[in-house]
GROMACS .gro file of C-alpha atoms in nm:
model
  162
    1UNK     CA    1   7.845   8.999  12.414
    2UNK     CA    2   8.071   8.706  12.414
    3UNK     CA    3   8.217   8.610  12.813
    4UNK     CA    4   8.597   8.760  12.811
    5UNK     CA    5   8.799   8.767  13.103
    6UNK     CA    6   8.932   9.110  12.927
    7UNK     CA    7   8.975   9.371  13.190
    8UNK     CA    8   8.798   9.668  13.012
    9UNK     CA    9   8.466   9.783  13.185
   10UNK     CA   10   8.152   9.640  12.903
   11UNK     CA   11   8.050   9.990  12.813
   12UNK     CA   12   8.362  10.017  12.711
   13UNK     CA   13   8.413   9.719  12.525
   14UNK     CA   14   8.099   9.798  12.371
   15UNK     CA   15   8.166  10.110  12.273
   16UNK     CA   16   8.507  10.009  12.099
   17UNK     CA   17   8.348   9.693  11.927
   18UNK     CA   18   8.105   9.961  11.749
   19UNK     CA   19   8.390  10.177  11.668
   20UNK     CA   20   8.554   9.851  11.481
   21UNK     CA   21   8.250   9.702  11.334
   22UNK     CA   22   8.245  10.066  11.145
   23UNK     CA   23   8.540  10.042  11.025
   24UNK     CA   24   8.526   9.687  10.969
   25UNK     CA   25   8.264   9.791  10.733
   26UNK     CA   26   8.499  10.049  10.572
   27UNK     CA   27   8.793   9.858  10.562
   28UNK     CA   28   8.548   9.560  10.353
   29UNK     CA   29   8.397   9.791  10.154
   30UNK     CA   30   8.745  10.007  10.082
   31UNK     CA   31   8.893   9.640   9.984
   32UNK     CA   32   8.594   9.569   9.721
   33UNK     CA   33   8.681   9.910   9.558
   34UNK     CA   34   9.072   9.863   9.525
   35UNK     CA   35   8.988   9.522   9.390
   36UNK     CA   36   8.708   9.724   9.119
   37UNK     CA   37   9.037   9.942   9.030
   38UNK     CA   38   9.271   9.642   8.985
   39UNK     CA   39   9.041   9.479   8.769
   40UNK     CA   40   8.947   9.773   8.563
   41UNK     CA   41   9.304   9.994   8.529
   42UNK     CA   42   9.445  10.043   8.185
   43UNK     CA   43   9.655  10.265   8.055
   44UNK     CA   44  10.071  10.305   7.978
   45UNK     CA   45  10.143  10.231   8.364
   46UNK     CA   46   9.887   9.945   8.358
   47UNK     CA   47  10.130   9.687   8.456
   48UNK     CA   48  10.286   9.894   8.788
   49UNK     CA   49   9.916  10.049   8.904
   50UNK     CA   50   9.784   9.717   8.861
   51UNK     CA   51  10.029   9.538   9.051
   52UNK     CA   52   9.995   9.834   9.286
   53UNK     CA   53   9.633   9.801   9.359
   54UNK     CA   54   9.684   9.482   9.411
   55UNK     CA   55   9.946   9.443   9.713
   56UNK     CA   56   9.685   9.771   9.863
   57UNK     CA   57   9.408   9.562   9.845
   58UNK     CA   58   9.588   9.308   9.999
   59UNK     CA   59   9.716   9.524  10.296
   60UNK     CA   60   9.319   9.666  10.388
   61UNK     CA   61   9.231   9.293  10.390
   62UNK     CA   62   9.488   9.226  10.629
   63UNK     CA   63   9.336   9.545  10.815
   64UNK     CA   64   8.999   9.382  10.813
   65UNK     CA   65   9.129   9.100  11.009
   66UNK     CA   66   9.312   9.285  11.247
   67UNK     CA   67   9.005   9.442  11.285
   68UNK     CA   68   8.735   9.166  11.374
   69UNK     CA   69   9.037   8.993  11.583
   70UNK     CA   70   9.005   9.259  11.794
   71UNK     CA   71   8.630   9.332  11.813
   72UNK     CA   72   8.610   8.967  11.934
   73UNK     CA   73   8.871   8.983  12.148
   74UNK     CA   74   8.666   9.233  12.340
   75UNK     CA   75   8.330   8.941  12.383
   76UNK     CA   76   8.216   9.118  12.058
   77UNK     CA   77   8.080   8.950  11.694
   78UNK     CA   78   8.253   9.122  11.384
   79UNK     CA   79   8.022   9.212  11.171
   80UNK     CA   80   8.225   9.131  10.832
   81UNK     CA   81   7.981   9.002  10.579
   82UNK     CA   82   7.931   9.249  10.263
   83UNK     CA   83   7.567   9.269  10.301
   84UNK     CA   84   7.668   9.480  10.646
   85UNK     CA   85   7.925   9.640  10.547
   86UNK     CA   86   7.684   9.756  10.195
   87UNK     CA   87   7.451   9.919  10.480
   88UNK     CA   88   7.726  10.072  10.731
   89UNK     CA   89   8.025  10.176  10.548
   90UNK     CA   90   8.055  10.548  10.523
   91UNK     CA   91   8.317  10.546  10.221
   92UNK     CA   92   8.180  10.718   9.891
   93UNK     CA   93   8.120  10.471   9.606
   94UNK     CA   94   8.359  10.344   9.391
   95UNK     CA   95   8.259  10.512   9.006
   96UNK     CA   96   8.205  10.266   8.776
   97UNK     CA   97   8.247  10.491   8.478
   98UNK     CA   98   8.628  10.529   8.597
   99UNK     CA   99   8.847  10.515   8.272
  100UNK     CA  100   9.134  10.687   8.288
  101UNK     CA  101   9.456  10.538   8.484
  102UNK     CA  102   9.436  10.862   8.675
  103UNK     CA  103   9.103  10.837   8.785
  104UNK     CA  104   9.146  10.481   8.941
  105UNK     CA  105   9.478  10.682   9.112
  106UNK     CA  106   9.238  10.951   9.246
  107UNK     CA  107   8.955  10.708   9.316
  108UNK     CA  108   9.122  10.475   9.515
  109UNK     CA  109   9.351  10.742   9.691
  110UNK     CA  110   9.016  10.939   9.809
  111UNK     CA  111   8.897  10.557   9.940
  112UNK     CA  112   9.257  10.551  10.141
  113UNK     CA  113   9.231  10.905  10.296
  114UNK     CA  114   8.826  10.848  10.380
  115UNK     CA  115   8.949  10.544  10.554
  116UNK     CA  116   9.224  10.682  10.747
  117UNK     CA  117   8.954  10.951  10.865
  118UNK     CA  118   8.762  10.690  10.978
  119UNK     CA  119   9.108  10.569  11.184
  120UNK     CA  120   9.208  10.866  11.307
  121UNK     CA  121   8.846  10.950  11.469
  122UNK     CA  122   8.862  10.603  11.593
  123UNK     CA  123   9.159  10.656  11.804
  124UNK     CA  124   9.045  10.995  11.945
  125UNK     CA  125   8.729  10.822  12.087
  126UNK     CA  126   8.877  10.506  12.178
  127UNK     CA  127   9.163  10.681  12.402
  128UNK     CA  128   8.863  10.863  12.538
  129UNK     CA  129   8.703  10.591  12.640
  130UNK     CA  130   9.016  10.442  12.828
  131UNK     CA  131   9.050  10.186  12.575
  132UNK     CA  132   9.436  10.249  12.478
  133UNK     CA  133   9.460   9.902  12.320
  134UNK     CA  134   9.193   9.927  12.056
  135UNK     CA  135   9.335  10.308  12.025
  136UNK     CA  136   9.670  10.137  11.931
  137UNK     CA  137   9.526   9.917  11.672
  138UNK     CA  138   9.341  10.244  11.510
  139UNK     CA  139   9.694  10.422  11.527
  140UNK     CA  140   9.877  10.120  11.365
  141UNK     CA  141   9.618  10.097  11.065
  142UNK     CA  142   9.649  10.438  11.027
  143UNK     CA  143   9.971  10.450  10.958
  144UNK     CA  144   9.950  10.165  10.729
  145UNK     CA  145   9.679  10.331  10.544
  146UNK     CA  146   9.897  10.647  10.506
  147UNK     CA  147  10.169  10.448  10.314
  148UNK     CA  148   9.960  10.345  10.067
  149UNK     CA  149   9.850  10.628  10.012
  150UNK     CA  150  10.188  10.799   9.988
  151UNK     CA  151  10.228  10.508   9.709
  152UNK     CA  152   9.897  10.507   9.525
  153UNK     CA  153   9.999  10.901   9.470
  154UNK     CA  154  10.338  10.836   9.429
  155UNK     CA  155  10.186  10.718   9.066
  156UNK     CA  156   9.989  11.038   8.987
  157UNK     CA  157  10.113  11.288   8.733
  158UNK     CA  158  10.236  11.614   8.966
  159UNK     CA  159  10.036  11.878   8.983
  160UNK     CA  160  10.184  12.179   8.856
  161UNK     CA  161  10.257  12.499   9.041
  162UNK     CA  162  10.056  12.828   9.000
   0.00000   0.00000   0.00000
């Protein structure tokens, strides 16, 4: 670990900079797959989902940041190159098969709500661990990541009623 005059006890900080460097891993990975789906979406709606996929991608970058700001804040080293995350993220593959505009939608909506698992176990153990800050940051993301998902399935046909 990197010298810090941060307050937080080391096992602490060390415990939270794993936490991040997961999701870190995630959040890179999660990124790569929205990007697939932008690339790849076609359909009626192509023009909306596209653009769409495009501003999400653009917000889980930002989240990666936020992310390895904060794990080296704490003395830590993000661990942010794809190689890593390729070996630590715990998201499902993206399909590369995916055809259909709604299968991107469902795709890249099951990437979201993985991730913000990821977050919301991330806070629980963080504000465990007396780390309230990093707990803060996981809370924050997951609220972001929520958003989008409330508009990547904003563009999915309803499901009807039984």
């Amino acid at each position: 670990m990197q010298h810090t005059h941060n307050t937080l006890a080391e096992p602490i900080r060390q415990k939270s900079i794993e936490l991040l460097n997961q999701n870190l891993a995630a959040a890179i990975d999660l990124h790569a797959q929205i990007k697939m789906a932008h690339w790849n979406v076609r359909g009626i709606s192509f023009f909306a989902v596209h653009e769409l996929f495009d501003k999400v991608a653009t917000a889980v970058l930002t989240m990666s940041d936020e992310l390895a700001e904060r794990c080296g804040g704490l003395g830590g080293t993000a661990q942010g190159t794809i190689q890593t995350a390729m070996k630590q993220s715990k998201l499902v593959p993206y399909p590369h098969q995916v055809a259909p505009i709604e299968d991107h939608i469902f795709a890249v909506a099951s990437g979201l709500a993985a991730f913000g698992q990821l977050l919301r176990e991330a806070i629980d153990t963080t504000d465990k661990a007396g780390d309230k800050a990093t707990a803060d940051l996981f809370t924050q993301l997951t609220r972001e990541v929520d958003e989008n998902l409330y508009f990547v399935e904003s563009h999915a046909e309803p499901k009807k009623n039984h």
